[in-house]
Each structure stands twice: as structure tokens, then as C-alpha cells.
Amino acid sequence: MFMTSHSSISAEIENVLAQELGVALSSVRAAVQLLDDGATVPFIARYRKEKTGGLSDSVLRQLRERLTYLRELEDRRATILNLLKERGVLEDSLRIAVESAITKNELEALYTPYKVARRSKAQIALEAGLEPLVDDLLEVPLAGLYDIAEAYVHPAEAGANPDTAVPDSAAALAGARAILLEYALYDHHLMESLRERLWETGVITSRATAAYRTPGPGQPNKFSDYFDFSERIRRIPSHRLLALFRAEKEGVVKVSIDVAEVPPALSRISGEERARAEKLAEEYEHTRHTYEAEVANSLGIPVQVLNTVSDEERVLGWLASTVKSSWRSRILPRLANEIRTRLFERAEAAAIEVFASNLRDVLLAAPAGQRTILGLDPGLRTGVKVAVVGPTGAVLDTAVIYPHAPRNLWTESLATLERLVLEHGVDLISIGNGTASRDTDRLAAELLKNLAAQGVTEVQKVTVSEAGASVYSASALASAELPDLDVSLRGAVSIARRLQDPLAELVKIDPQSIGVGQYQHDLSQTLLARSLDATVEDCVNSVGVLVNQASAALLSHVAGFNKTISQNIVAYREEHGPFTRREELLRVPRLGPKAYEQAAGFVRIPDGAEPLDASAVHPEAYPLARVIVEDAGGLVGGAVPAQALARLRPEDYINSEFGLPTVRDIFAELERPGRDPRPEFRTAEFAPGIESIEDVQPGMILEGTVSNVAAFGAFVDIGVHQDGLVHISQMSTGYVADPHALVKSGEVVTVRVTEVDPARKRISLSLLLEAPEPKKRRRR
């Protein structure tokens, strides 16, 4: 893949991207050019479809990530080639291997043997003139070992480094062994063959450490599934690998990578267990022998030597020991480390993808809309924090009530909530799902009964995730937005607002605090943040932003805007009043033509001076849109009637500037200006009387909200402070490749309880509401 000129490298990278993504080369070239010119992914995906052939935002994200990776790969390749050339070790075979490497891991594996600048034992041995000894040992495997080695014993030559002395035959043989080992490590064809073979057929194993081998009193360990675990390297799922590495990090297990499952010691076992261990030992020795045979063959050592039972008085015994020690002490550990890195990078990429997918589902969850909402942040000793927010999110009232132990002011708390609901015309009650959530839910249920007795029946209660509410409460952003409000009450405001508009509220919180990922602290924080920021940007721009209402936090995610520009927009709005046209944004300090071009189509101004400003039509296409509106007979209520548009042909409006994709987008926008892609709002009803894991029984049919989706299934909040797991095998009667295809975070689902384990705090659920019939045994 390596080329000498920059233009050749760029062309090769574009070819690779086209092949990997399965798109036209012309589309890749156009996208790369637009990205290099500073265009954002949302802008390219929405408004440059003609140039890219309609590449979606998700494909463009992949393209940008891979483009960055491949450019870094080429930079590193050039650096390594220069270093190898400077050290005088760049032989043709090594150069070809470096130029052919297609991943950073492959490059680093090739470079690793040459990385250390200090003199190795093998180099010292070569300087001491021991290379001929290696040749002699390989030629006469049946000769006496020390007789041959004795001929190479000599003191250091005058003026030479004293390290080059060979004081005795043992030192000569140690030097010869170091040379042979380096031959193997520097044989990149051998190492690549062994590495890929280990990846395809090797196993990753974990065993409980000494402190955890004997179960102690108390709760079972959450990593007990990995106390005696083994799986093929290439088959281990990403989530399981991350769990293994987390268990190892916490000192619970020891993880190893080997050619096959390592048998336990035979001294402490008997019976069937011993028979199984003996079989494992036989299989393990046979498999390891095949790897050692490959090492021997690469060194020119007859493979039959490995089967010889001999001490090291003869050369063949020494050669066999050299091969075995080389494999076991140096080659396997190096390959295992490289495979661990490869496994982790694969698992990391998968975990980040799942995290981003869950975040997208949460951000694009159905908004309750502009309603008055009572937010409840549950608590016991510190009380339940209460906030009422109006349709625009403004705080109308706050309170703290103490319905639960130790104060138990239930009646007084009900009276306070009833007053707030009636006084402010509350439509929805938003209850955080943290500590005391179910107790607070009972309080809200009794409140609704009291209201219904008075003829107020429209109010509903909803349980929402309170993840990140405390983070927001203590943030500088919350201090700026709610300066006169106590920190403890800001969480209740956030809980209320996130029911109104999850996207507008959750963008104020670090995505990692929203609670939709797994093992996030084990992942590269740079890669994770980049992926999540991109996800937030895509979500914000897919929905659009009301520029006269949006917070600076929300505006900062609009394509083309940054934190400074967003703050300037809010400041300008407060000083000069609402924007009446999109083009007025150009008056905002630091918001230049480039930023305006990228952002204009994603900001909305309903009821402004220009009707098209309420839509996703970009200002650059206004002239064309006005022609279409005129031909359709004008706007009715801010939109063009569908039947009027149906009489027009999009193909008739194609010109040199705008192709069919853009024209069709304009038609869609004129019919439904500023349409919201998010689903309709719906609430989940938790079953009464099911308040803790002890109340949950197999066979129950319950309603809940999907809180998280993983590669192996989905977690569902059924209202007992412990999410249940719908394993991927319980999601459908057919094969499920991706759980995200069936459920999304925030979605309301009905589930059947299949198993409950209170000791381990595990609830198993199924989307299959009827238990499948047991399979009949076939008669013989």
C-alpha cells in the first residue's frame, strides 16, 4: 500500500475507502475534498448529496474515521521505514512487509524487534564471533555439545568491549541460543504465520486468583462466570472480553492467551475430573508441539529433534530445549500481547459503537413537548426535590417534601404536590428513577387519585432516567442557567425538562454520564468522546434547532457552530430580541460566511419574516424553492398542500446547481416544514406492588422502558431499581444479528419474566410473551 509520493498515497487511500465502504470512488473523492475544506458531516449529508452520491451521515462518519486512521497509518509507515533505513536493517523482505502492512498493529509488530536501541544479547554474541558456532550446532545435531562449544571459548580481544569475551563453553552456548532466538523473532514471515494461527485456533482463558478461589461469605462475585473460563480467541464477543479484562484489572482473575486450554495440575484432582484433565494435557501438548515445530523449521532445525528424549550433553537435546524455551518464554508472550491489543481494539470499537447507538436512541426519544411538567427528584433523608417547569422550560416553582422515612410527612407532601399541580396546570409528572423512586411513584399515584376525585383526570406520571442529573446540577452551565436555584433543586428541573425535550436537555450533560454505555472507563476516552460528540451532532442536526429558544449548549452542536459562536448567539438574542430571519445570524460576532453556510439549514425560525426559515431548506436553495411554491399555488398555513405538490414533477426543477436528490428534499420540506423525525410520546406503566427484586416472579408479564442496548441483548427498567436483561436469544423466535434492530433505548416494551436471582441481583426477561413449547424428543 505504501507509495512514495503524497498524491499516490492519497489516491491509494481513496481506493481503499471506496472498497471498504462499498461506494463509488467519485463519491469518496468528493467527500474527502469537502471534509478537507472544513465542511461538517451533517452539512455534507444533507446539502451536498449530488457531489457525494447521497452518502448518509453514518457512512460519512465511517469515512472520516477511516480517512484519519489511514493517513496516520501512512505517516507511521514512513517514520518506521526511515528508522529502519537509518539503522541499516531495511532488507528487501522487511521493506516489502512494512509496505504491505494494512493495520497499525501489523506495522508495530514488524517494528518491535528493532525498536530497542540498546545492544541485545544476540548482538553481543555476534560481536564475540559466535555465529559460526550456531552454524556448527545446526550441522551436527548428534555431536557432543560441549566439545563443539569449547572451540569458541576466548578472552576479550585487546581494545574490544569486555562483553565480547567468552569465558567458558556455557557462555558460548548462551550466546548461540540468543542468536537463534533473535533469528526467530526477526523472521517476520514466521511471526506473522504464528500470530494468525494463534488468532484462528488459540484460546483465551481466565482462572480465579488465589484470593477468589474459595468463595467467601456474602454476595456472589459478579465475575464468578470467569473463575474458570475458556473460549476461542476469534470467537469471544466484545462485551465478554471487556468483562474479562475488567475482572483482571480488579485482581479477580488471571487472563492468559495460549494455543489451547491449559490443563489444571493433576496432583489435586481425581476421577472423571482427572481423566478430563489428562485428555486436555494430551491435546495441549500436541497443539503446542505443532507451533514449536514451525519455529524449529524456520531455524533450520530438524523437526524430529523435538521428539528426542535427550539431555543437553548432545547437540540435539540442546536444540530441542532452545526451540521450546524460545517459544514458551519469548515468542508466545510477545504474540499474546499483540493479540490482546488486537482483541481490545476490536472490543473497544464495538463497545463505542453500541454506546453511540444507545446515546442516539436516548437523544432522539419521543419528546412530551411544550407542556407544564412537575419534576420529582426522589430522596429519603434529604427529601424529594420538586420543580415545576412551564412549556418553554422556565422554572415556575420549587419545593422540597419529606414523604418518606425518617420524617414520613406523607399527607403534607401530598398537599404540597396537589397545590402545585392545580396552581400551575401541570400536565405531566416526571419521576426520576433513582433511590426512593418506587416510593415516590406511589406518592404520585395517590396524588392522581386525589386529583381524579376533583375532576382532574388529564395528569399522567412518567418515570424517567435521572442519569446525569446530579452532574448537571453541579455544572457551571447549570449555575449560569439557574443561578438563583439551590444545587439540590436543579436536578428536579433537569428531570422535568428531559421529559419535555430529551435532546435539548441531555446535550447539557457529558454523554458518558447519561448511563447508556458499558465498560466506558476502560475505553480510550479520546475515541469515545469523538464518537459520542459526533452522535450528538448528528442527532441535533437531524431534528433542527429553534434558534430563538435554544440554549447555548444545544446551539453548540449545530453544524458549523462552536461554544463561542453559540454563546454569542444567545447574547445577541438577549440584547437585540428574537431573530426574524436566518441571515441575521451573520450579524453575530465571530459567525462568518463559512459557519453560516454550514449551520443555516439546521436552525429554524418559525413565524419569522421568511416562511422558508422554518424549514430545512438551505438559504442557497431559496430561489428554487420559491419557484416550486409559486407553481404549486402558494403556501397554506406555512406549507404547500400535498395534493398541490403531487401535480408537480421534481425532475422538472433540476438545474446546473441542484440535482434530483436536493429537489426531492425541497418538496418534502415544503409539504411538512421543520418536521420532527422523533416518534410520538408514550409512557410506560409499572405494575403496582412490584417494587423490589423480591417481588418479581417468573411468568409475570410486565411493562418497562429499555434503558440500555448491548451486543448481547437489552436491559429493561421494570421499576425495581435493578434492570432486567432480555438476552438476544429471548428477543425473537428467529436469528437476531443486532438487538438495535428490534429495540431502542427509551422504548416502552412488554416483557415476560423468565428467571430471578435476588442473590446476584439478576432478572432475566423475554420479549416472547408466551413461553416456547418444549421440544419433543425424537423416538429412535
Short mmCIF file of C-alpha atoms in Angstrom, two decimals, residues 252-666:
data_model
loop_
_atom_site.label_atom_id
_atom_site.label_comp_id
_atom_site.label_asym_id
_atom_site.label_seq_id
_atom_site.Cartn_x
_atom_site.Cartn_y
_atom_site.Cartn_z
CA VAL A 252 -10.27 -11.23 40.49
CA VAL A 253 -8.94 -13.43 37.68
CA LYS A 254 -5.76 -14.09 35.75
CA VAL A 255 -6.23 -13.94 31.97
CA SER A 256 -3.94 -15.81 29.60
CA ILE A 257 -3.70 -16.46 25.89
CA ASP A 258 -2.36 -19.82 24.72
CA VAL A 259 -2.51 -22.33 21.89
CA ALA A 260 -5.17 -24.41 23.67
CA GLU A 261 -6.85 -24.70 27.03
CA VAL A 262 -4.16 -25.22 29.67
CA PRO A 263 -4.95 -28.29 31.81
CA PRO A 264 -5.11 -27.96 35.61
CA ALA A 265 -2.50 -29.58 37.83
CA LEU A 266 -3.20 -33.30 38.17
CA SER A 267 -1.93 -33.65 41.74
CA ARG A 268 -5.15 -32.42 43.44
CA ILE A 269 -7.84 -33.99 41.28
CA SER A 270 -9.17 -37.49 40.68
CA GLY A 271 -11.89 -39.47 38.98
CA GLU A 272 -13.66 -38.05 35.93
CA GLU A 273 -12.13 -34.62 36.52
CA ARG A 274 -8.65 -36.14 36.38
CA ALA A 275 -9.48 -38.07 33.20
CA ARG A 276 -10.69 -34.86 31.57
CA ALA A 277 -7.54 -33.04 32.71
CA GLU A 278 -5.33 -35.79 31.29
CA LYS A 279 -7.10 -35.53 27.95
CA LEU A 280 -6.68 -31.75 27.99
CA ALA A 281 -2.99 -32.17 28.77
CA GLU A 282 -2.54 -34.52 25.83
CA GLU A 283 -4.34 -32.15 23.45
CA TYR A 284 -2.43 -29.16 24.77
CA GLU A 285 0.98 -30.81 24.33
CA HIS A 286 0.12 -31.92 20.80
CA THR A 287 -1.04 -28.42 19.79
CA ARG A 288 1.96 -26.72 21.37
CA HIS A 289 4.26 -29.16 19.57
CA THR A 290 2.91 -28.01 16.19
CA TYR A 291 3.82 -24.38 16.96
CA GLU A 292 7.28 -25.35 18.20
CA ALA A 293 7.77 -27.44 15.06
CA GLU A 294 7.11 -24.34 12.94
CA VAL A 295 9.72 -22.41 14.93
CA ALA A 296 12.22 -25.25 14.52
CA ASN A 297 11.61 -25.45 10.79
CA SER A 298 12.22 -21.70 10.36
CA LEU A 299 15.56 -22.03 12.18
CA GLY A 300 16.68 -24.97 10.06
CA ILE A 301 16.38 -27.42 12.94
CA PRO A 302 15.04 -30.89 12.04
CA VAL A 303 11.55 -31.23 13.49
CA GLN A 304 12.39 -34.77 14.63
CA VAL A 305 14.72 -33.22 17.21
CA LEU A 306 11.69 -32.08 19.21
CA ASN A 307 10.62 -35.70 19.74
CA THR A 308 14.01 -36.74 21.02
CA VAL A 309 14.38 -37.55 24.70
CA SER A 310 17.90 -36.40 25.47
CA ASP A 311 19.79 -34.27 27.91
CA GLU A 312 21.83 -31.31 26.77
CA GLU A 313 25.09 -33.23 26.65
CA ARG A 314 24.36 -33.67 22.95
CA VAL A 315 23.52 -31.02 20.41
CA LEU A 316 20.06 -32.37 19.53
CA GLY A 317 18.91 -32.11 23.15
CA TRP A 318 20.19 -28.54 23.33
CA LEU A 319 18.44 -27.64 20.04
CA ALA A 320 15.14 -29.09 21.29
CA SER A 321 15.46 -27.13 24.54
CA THR A 322 16.31 -23.96 22.61
CA VAL A 323 13.22 -24.21 20.43
CA LYS A 324 10.94 -24.93 23.37
CA SER A 325 12.33 -22.17 25.56
CA SER A 326 12.20 -19.71 22.66
CA TRP A 327 8.53 -20.43 22.06
CA ARG A 328 7.46 -20.58 25.67
CA SER A 329 9.45 -17.72 27.18
CA ARG A 330 9.71 -15.18 24.36
CA ILE A 331 7.65 -15.86 21.22
CA LEU A 332 4.32 -16.83 22.81
CA PRO A 333 4.36 -13.96 25.35
CA ARG A 334 5.07 -11.47 22.55
CA LEU A 335 2.32 -12.85 20.32
CA ALA A 336 -0.09 -12.97 23.27
CA ASN A 337 0.50 -9.28 23.99
CA GLU A 338 -0.07 -8.39 20.34
CA ILE A 339 -3.29 -10.42 20.26
CA ARG A 340 -4.50 -8.84 23.49
CA THR A 341 -4.04 -5.45 21.89
CA ARG A 342 -5.86 -6.57 18.75
CA LEU A 343 -8.70 -8.08 20.79
CA PHE A 344 -9.08 -4.99 22.92
CA GLU A 345 -9.13 -2.64 19.94
CA ARG A 346 -11.83 -4.75 18.31
CA ALA A 347 -13.87 -4.87 21.52
CA GLU A 348 -13.31 -1.17 22.12
CA ALA A 349 -14.63 -0.28 18.67
CA ALA A 350 -17.70 -2.46 19.20
CA ALA A 351 -18.38 -1.01 22.67
CA ILE A 352 -18.09 2.55 21.38
CA GLU A 353 -20.45 1.73 18.52
CA VAL A 354 -23.03 0.29 20.95
CA PHE A 355 -22.60 3.30 23.27
CA ALA A 356 -23.15 5.72 20.37
CA SER A 357 -26.20 3.78 19.16
CA ASN A 358 -27.78 3.85 22.63
CA LEU A 359 -26.99 7.54 23.01
CA ARG A 360 -28.64 8.24 19.66
CA ASP A 361 -31.79 6.39 20.79
CA VAL A 362 -31.95 8.32 24.07
CA LEU A 363 -31.39 11.70 22.45
CA LEU A 364 -33.98 11.02 19.77
CA ALA A 365 -36.54 9.66 22.24
CA ALA A 366 -40.08 10.99 21.92
CA PRO A 367 -40.46 14.45 23.46
CA ALA A 368 -43.53 15.26 25.58
CA GLY A 369 -43.46 18.70 24.00
CA GLN A 370 -44.43 22.10 25.34
CA ARG A 371 -46.34 21.04 28.43
CA THR A 372 -46.17 22.09 32.05
CA ILE A 373 -44.29 19.39 33.94
CA LEU A 374 -43.76 18.65 37.61
CA GLY A 375 -40.29 17.12 38.14
CA LEU A 376 -39.62 14.91 41.17
CA ASP A 377 -36.05 14.04 42.17
CA PRO A 378 -36.63 11.24 44.75
CA GLY A 379 -34.73 11.00 48.02
CA LEU A 380 -35.21 9.62 51.53
CA ARG A 381 -33.41 11.51 54.27
CA THR A 382 -32.80 14.59 52.11
CA GLY A 383 -36.37 14.65 50.85
CA VAL A 384 -37.93 14.69 47.39
CA LYS A 385 -36.89 17.76 45.40
CA VAL A 386 -39.73 19.27 43.36
CA ALA A 387 -39.67 21.66 40.39
CA VAL A 388 -42.43 22.87 38.09
CA VAL A 389 -41.34 23.99 34.62
CA GLY A 390 -43.55 25.75 32.08
CA PRO A 391 -44.00 24.87 28.40
CA THR A 392 -40.80 26.73 27.44
CA GLY A 393 -38.75 25.13 30.23
CA ALA A 394 -38.87 28.15 32.53
CA VAL A 395 -38.89 27.30 36.24
CA LEU A 396 -42.29 28.25 37.71
CA ASP A 397 -42.00 26.90 41.24
CA THR A 398 -39.90 24.66 43.51
CA ALA A 399 -40.27 22.82 46.81
CA VAL A 400 -38.77 20.08 48.97
CA ILE A 401 -41.10 17.49 50.52
CA TYR A 402 -40.40 14.69 53.03
CA PRO A 403 -42.94 11.90 52.45
CA HIS A 404 -40.58 9.03 53.27
CA ALA A 405 -38.64 7.84 56.29
CA PRO A 406 -37.36 9.17 58.58
CA ARG A 407 -39.79 12.17 58.57
CA ASN A 408 -42.80 10.42 56.91
CA LEU A 409 -44.71 13.63 56.10
CA TRP A 410 -46.89 11.84 53.57
CA THR A 411 -50.08 13.86 53.93
CA GLU A 412 -48.27 17.20 53.97
CA SER A 413 -46.29 16.19 50.87
CA LEU A 414 -49.48 15.24 49.02
CA ALA A 415 -50.99 18.61 49.86
CA THR A 416 -47.94 20.46 48.52
CA LEU A 417 -47.94 18.50 45.25
CA GLU A 418 -51.69 18.94 44.81
CA ARG A 419 -51.35 22.69 45.26
CA LEU A 420 -48.54 22.89 42.68
CA VAL A 421 -50.45 20.80 40.12
CA LEU A 422 -53.63 22.85 40.40
CA GLU A 423 -51.92 26.22 40.65
CA HIS A 424 -49.73 25.76 37.57
CA GLY A 425 -51.94 23.48 35.46
CA VAL A 426 -49.44 20.59 35.42
CA ASP A 427 -49.87 18.12 32.53
CA LEU A 428 -47.21 15.50 33.39
CA ILE A 429 -45.33 14.33 36.48
CA SER A 430 -41.73 13.28 35.74
CA ILE A 431 -40.22 10.96 38.38
CA GLY A 432 -36.50 10.22 38.50
CA ASN A 433 -35.68 6.51 38.68
CA GLY A 434 -33.08 6.67 41.47
CA THR A 435 -33.26 5.90 45.20
CA ALA A 436 -36.82 6.02 46.57
CA SER A 437 -38.24 6.12 43.05
CA ARG A 438 -40.93 3.48 43.64
CA ASP A 439 -41.91 5.06 46.96
CA THR A 440 -42.24 8.40 45.18
CA ASP A 441 -44.17 6.71 42.37
CA ARG A 442 -46.71 5.53 44.98
CA LEU A 443 -46.98 9.07 46.25
CA ALA A 444 -47.65 10.31 42.70
CA ALA A 445 -50.24 7.55 42.17
CA GLU A 446 -52.14 8.64 45.27
CA LEU A 447 -51.88 12.24 44.10
CA LEU A 448 -53.51 11.30 40.78
CA LYS A 449 -56.36 9.56 42.65
CA ASN A 450 -56.96 12.67 44.72
CA LEU A 451 -56.92 14.83 41.60
CA ALA A 452 -59.30 12.47 39.77
CA ALA A 453 -61.75 12.79 42.67
CA GLN A 454 -61.74 16.53 41.96
CA GLY A 455 -62.34 16.00 38.24
CA VAL A 456 -58.70 16.49 37.16
CA THR A 457 -58.01 13.38 35.09
CA GLU A 458 -55.59 14.54 32.38
CA VAL A 459 -52.42 14.45 34.51
CA GLN A 460 -50.10 11.47 33.93
CA LYS A 461 -47.00 10.23 35.74
CA VAL A 462 -43.86 9.05 33.94
CA THR A 463 -40.64 7.52 35.27
CA VAL A 464 -37.54 8.84 33.52
CA SER A 465 -33.82 8.13 33.82
CA GLU A 466 -32.17 10.56 36.17
CA ALA A 467 -28.65 9.61 34.98
CA GLY A 468 -26.51 12.71 34.80
CA ALA A 469 -28.96 14.97 36.67
CA SER A 470 -26.56 15.38 39.60
CA VAL A 471 -23.70 16.04 37.19
CA TYR A 472 -25.73 18.79 35.53
CA SER A 473 -26.77 20.25 38.90
CA ALA A 474 -23.18 20.94 39.93
CA SER A 475 -22.01 22.12 36.50
CA ALA A 476 -21.05 25.64 35.50
CA LEU A 477 -23.79 25.50 32.86
CA ALA A 478 -26.47 24.86 35.50
CA SER A 479 -25.08 27.70 37.60
CA ALA A 480 -25.38 30.03 34.61
CA GLU A 481 -28.88 28.82 33.66
CA LEU A 482 -30.30 28.60 37.20
CA PRO A 483 -28.15 30.97 39.28
CA ASP A 484 -30.79 31.60 41.94
CA LEU A 485 -31.72 27.97 42.43
CA ASP A 486 -30.18 25.68 45.06
CA VAL A 487 -27.98 22.92 43.62
CA SER A 488 -30.23 20.22 45.08
CA LEU A 489 -33.25 21.57 43.19
CA ARG A 490 -31.53 21.83 39.80
CA GLY A 491 -31.73 18.07 39.39
CA ALA A 492 -35.53 18.18 39.62
CA VAL A 493 -35.57 20.88 36.92
CA SER A 494 -33.44 18.64 34.67
CA ILE A 495 -35.72 15.64 35.30
CA ALA A 496 -38.74 17.71 34.25
CA ARG A 497 -37.10 19.26 31.19
CA ARG A 498 -35.74 15.97 29.85
CA LEU A 499 -39.32 14.72 29.61
CA GLN A 500 -40.27 17.84 27.64
CA ASP A 501 -37.39 17.54 25.20
CA PRO A 502 -34.75 14.86 25.89
CA LEU A 503 -32.45 16.19 23.17
CA ALA A 504 -32.45 19.81 24.34
CA GLU A 505 -31.80 18.84 27.96
CA LEU A 506 -29.40 15.91 27.65
CA VAL A 507 -26.96 17.80 25.41
CA LYS A 508 -26.11 19.81 28.54
CA ILE A 509 -24.65 16.68 30.14
CA ASP A 510 -21.44 14.85 29.32
CA PRO A 511 -22.60 11.89 27.19
CA GLN A 512 -20.62 9.50 29.38
CA SER A 513 -22.81 10.48 32.36
CA ILE A 514 -26.11 9.61 30.65
CA GLY A 515 -25.77 5.93 31.58
CA VAL A 516 -26.19 4.13 28.26
CA GLY A 517 -22.74 2.54 27.85
CA GLN A 518 -20.78 -0.37 29.29
CA TYR A 519 -17.15 -0.51 30.41
CA GLN A 520 -16.79 3.11 29.30
CA HIS A 521 -13.97 3.82 31.74
CA ASP A 522 -11.93 1.01 30.18
CA LEU A 523 -12.11 2.54 26.70
CA SER A 524 -9.99 5.18 25.02
CA GLN A 525 -11.52 8.39 26.30
CA THR A 526 -10.39 10.23 23.18
CA LEU A 527 -12.05 7.77 20.79
CA LEU A 528 -15.16 7.54 22.96
CA ALA A 529 -15.56 11.31 23.25
CA ARG A 530 -15.06 11.76 19.50
CA SER A 531 -17.72 9.17 18.69
CA LEU A 532 -20.24 10.47 21.21
CA ASP A 533 -19.73 14.09 20.17
CA ALA A 534 -20.36 13.06 16.56
CA THR A 535 -23.53 11.25 17.64
CA VAL A 536 -24.82 14.30 19.50
CA GLU A 537 -24.06 16.49 16.48
CA ASP A 538 -25.95 14.15 14.12
CA CYS A 539 -28.97 13.99 16.46
CA VAL A 540 -29.18 17.75 16.97
CA ASN A 541 -28.94 18.47 13.27
CA SER A 542 -31.39 15.75 12.26
CA VAL A 543 -34.05 17.38 14.47
CA GLY A 544 -33.09 21.01 13.91
CA VAL A 545 -32.86 23.81 16.46
CA LEU A 546 -35.24 26.68 17.23
CA VAL A 547 -32.66 29.44 17.29
CA ASN A 548 -34.80 31.82 19.36
CA GLN A 549 -35.33 29.27 22.15
CA ALA A 550 -32.26 27.02 22.14
CA SER A 551 -29.67 27.15 24.89
CA ALA A 552 -26.03 27.81 24.10
CA ALA A 553 -25.34 24.15 24.94
CA LEU A 554 -27.77 22.98 22.25
CA LEU A 555 -26.63 25.55 19.68
CA SER A 556 -23.00 24.49 20.12
CA HIS A 557 -23.83 21.15 18.46
CA VAL A 558 -25.28 22.73 15.32
CA ALA A 559 -23.04 22.10 12.30
CA GLY A 560 -20.62 25.00 11.89
CA PHE A 561 -21.17 26.46 15.38
CA ASN A 562 -18.84 26.18 18.36
CA LYS A 563 -19.09 27.15 22.00
CA THR A 564 -18.04 30.75 21.43
CA ILE A 565 -20.41 31.33 18.50
CA SER A 566 -23.29 29.74 20.43
CA GLN A 567 -22.74 31.97 23.44
CA ASN A 568 -22.57 34.97 21.12
CA ILE A 569 -25.88 33.98 19.50
CA VAL A 570 -27.59 33.85 22.92
CA ALA A 571 -26.02 37.16 23.94
CA TYR A 572 -27.09 38.80 20.66
CA ARG A 573 -30.61 37.40 21.08
CA GLU A 574 -30.88 38.78 24.60
CA GLU A 575 -29.66 42.21 23.51
CA HIS A 576 -31.49 42.62 20.19
CA GLY A 577 -34.50 40.36 20.62
CA PRO A 578 -35.52 37.28 18.61
CA PHE A 579 -34.09 36.65 15.15
CA THR A 580 -36.64 37.29 12.40
CA ARG A 581 -34.53 35.92 9.52
CA ARG A 582 -31.74 33.37 9.24
CA GLU A 583 -29.47 35.87 7.52
CA GLU A 584 -29.49 38.00 10.69
CA LEU A 585 -27.16 35.37 12.16
CA LEU A 586 -24.39 36.96 10.07
CA ARG A 587 -24.54 39.94 12.44
CA VAL A 588 -23.47 37.76 15.38
CA PRO A 589 -19.79 38.31 16.33
CA ARG A 590 -17.44 35.53 15.13
CA LEU A 591 -20.18 33.98 12.94
CA GLY A 592 -18.77 34.30 9.43
CA PRO A 593 -19.99 33.16 5.99
CA LYS A 594 -18.45 29.66 6.34
CA ALA A 595 -20.14 28.97 9.68
CA TYR A 596 -23.40 30.38 8.33
CA GLU A 597 -23.23 28.15 5.26
CA GLN A 598 -22.77 25.06 7.41
CA ALA A 599 -25.41 25.94 10.04
CA ALA A 600 -28.18 27.85 8.26
CA GLY A 601 -30.20 24.83 7.15
CA PHE A 602 -30.28 23.37 10.66
CA VAL A 603 -31.64 26.39 12.57
CA ARG A 604 -35.34 27.15 12.47
CA ILE A 605 -37.27 30.43 12.82
CA PRO A 606 -40.99 29.67 12.93
CA ASP A 607 -43.31 32.66 12.36
CA GLY A 608 -40.42 34.74 11.04
CA ALA A 609 -40.32 37.18 8.13
CA GLU A 610 -39.26 34.40 5.72
CA PRO A 611 -41.53 31.30 5.78
CA LEU A 612 -38.74 29.09 4.40
CA ASP A 613 -36.69 29.84 7.55
CA ALA A 614 -38.98 27.43 9.42
CA SER A 615 -37.90 24.55 7.18
CA ALA A 616 -34.74 22.57 6.47
CA VAL A 617 -34.42 24.17 3.04
CA HIS A 618 -30.98 25.78 2.84
CA PRO A 619 -30.92 29.52 2.02
CA GLU A 620 -28.81 28.76 -1.06
CA ALA A 621 -31.84 26.92 -2.47
CA TYR A 622 -34.46 29.57 -1.62
CA PRO A 623 -34.79 30.82 -5.23
CA LEU A 624 -35.59 27.30 -6.43
CA ALA A 625 -37.95 26.67 -3.50
CA ARG A 626 -39.87 29.89 -4.24
CA VAL A 627 -40.38 28.78 -7.84
CA ILE A 628 -41.79 25.45 -6.65
CA VAL A 629 -44.07 27.22 -4.13
CA GLU A 630 -45.37 29.55 -6.83
CA ASP A 631 -46.00 26.70 -9.27
CA ALA A 632 -47.87 24.81 -6.54
CA GLY A 633 -50.17 27.74 -5.86
CA GLY A 634 -48.52 29.16 -2.73
CA LEU A 635 -48.31 28.26 0.95
CA VAL A 636 -51.29 27.29 3.07
CA GLY A 637 -50.60 27.57 6.80
CA GLY A 638 -46.85 27.74 6.14
CA ALA A 639 -46.80 24.59 3.98
CA VAL A 640 -47.60 23.54 0.44
CA PRO A 641 -50.60 21.15 0.31
CA ALA A 642 -49.59 17.59 -0.60
CA GLN A 643 -52.08 17.41 -3.45
CA ALA A 644 -50.62 20.57 -4.98
CA LEU A 645 -47.09 19.15 -4.84
CA ALA A 646 -48.32 15.86 -6.30
CA ARG A 647 -49.17 17.69 -9.50
CA LEU A 648 -45.53 18.76 -9.96
CA ARG A 649 -42.62 16.65 -11.19
CA PRO A 650 -39.33 17.07 -9.24
CA GLU A 651 -37.43 16.20 -12.43
CA ASP A 652 -38.66 19.46 -13.99
CA TYR A 653 -36.77 21.54 -11.42
CA ILE A 654 -33.30 20.07 -11.85
CA ASN A 655 -30.73 22.66 -12.91
CA SER A 656 -26.95 23.05 -13.07
CA GLU A 657 -26.76 23.75 -9.33
CA PHE A 658 -29.30 21.37 -7.81
CA GLY A 659 -29.90 17.75 -8.75
CA LEU A 660 -32.83 15.41 -8.14
CA PRO A 661 -31.90 14.48 -4.50
CA THR A 662 -31.96 18.13 -3.40
CA VAL A 663 -35.14 18.88 -5.32
CA ARG A 664 -36.90 15.94 -3.67
CA ASP A 665 -35.73 17.14 -0.25
CA ILE A 666 -37.18 20.58 -1.00
#
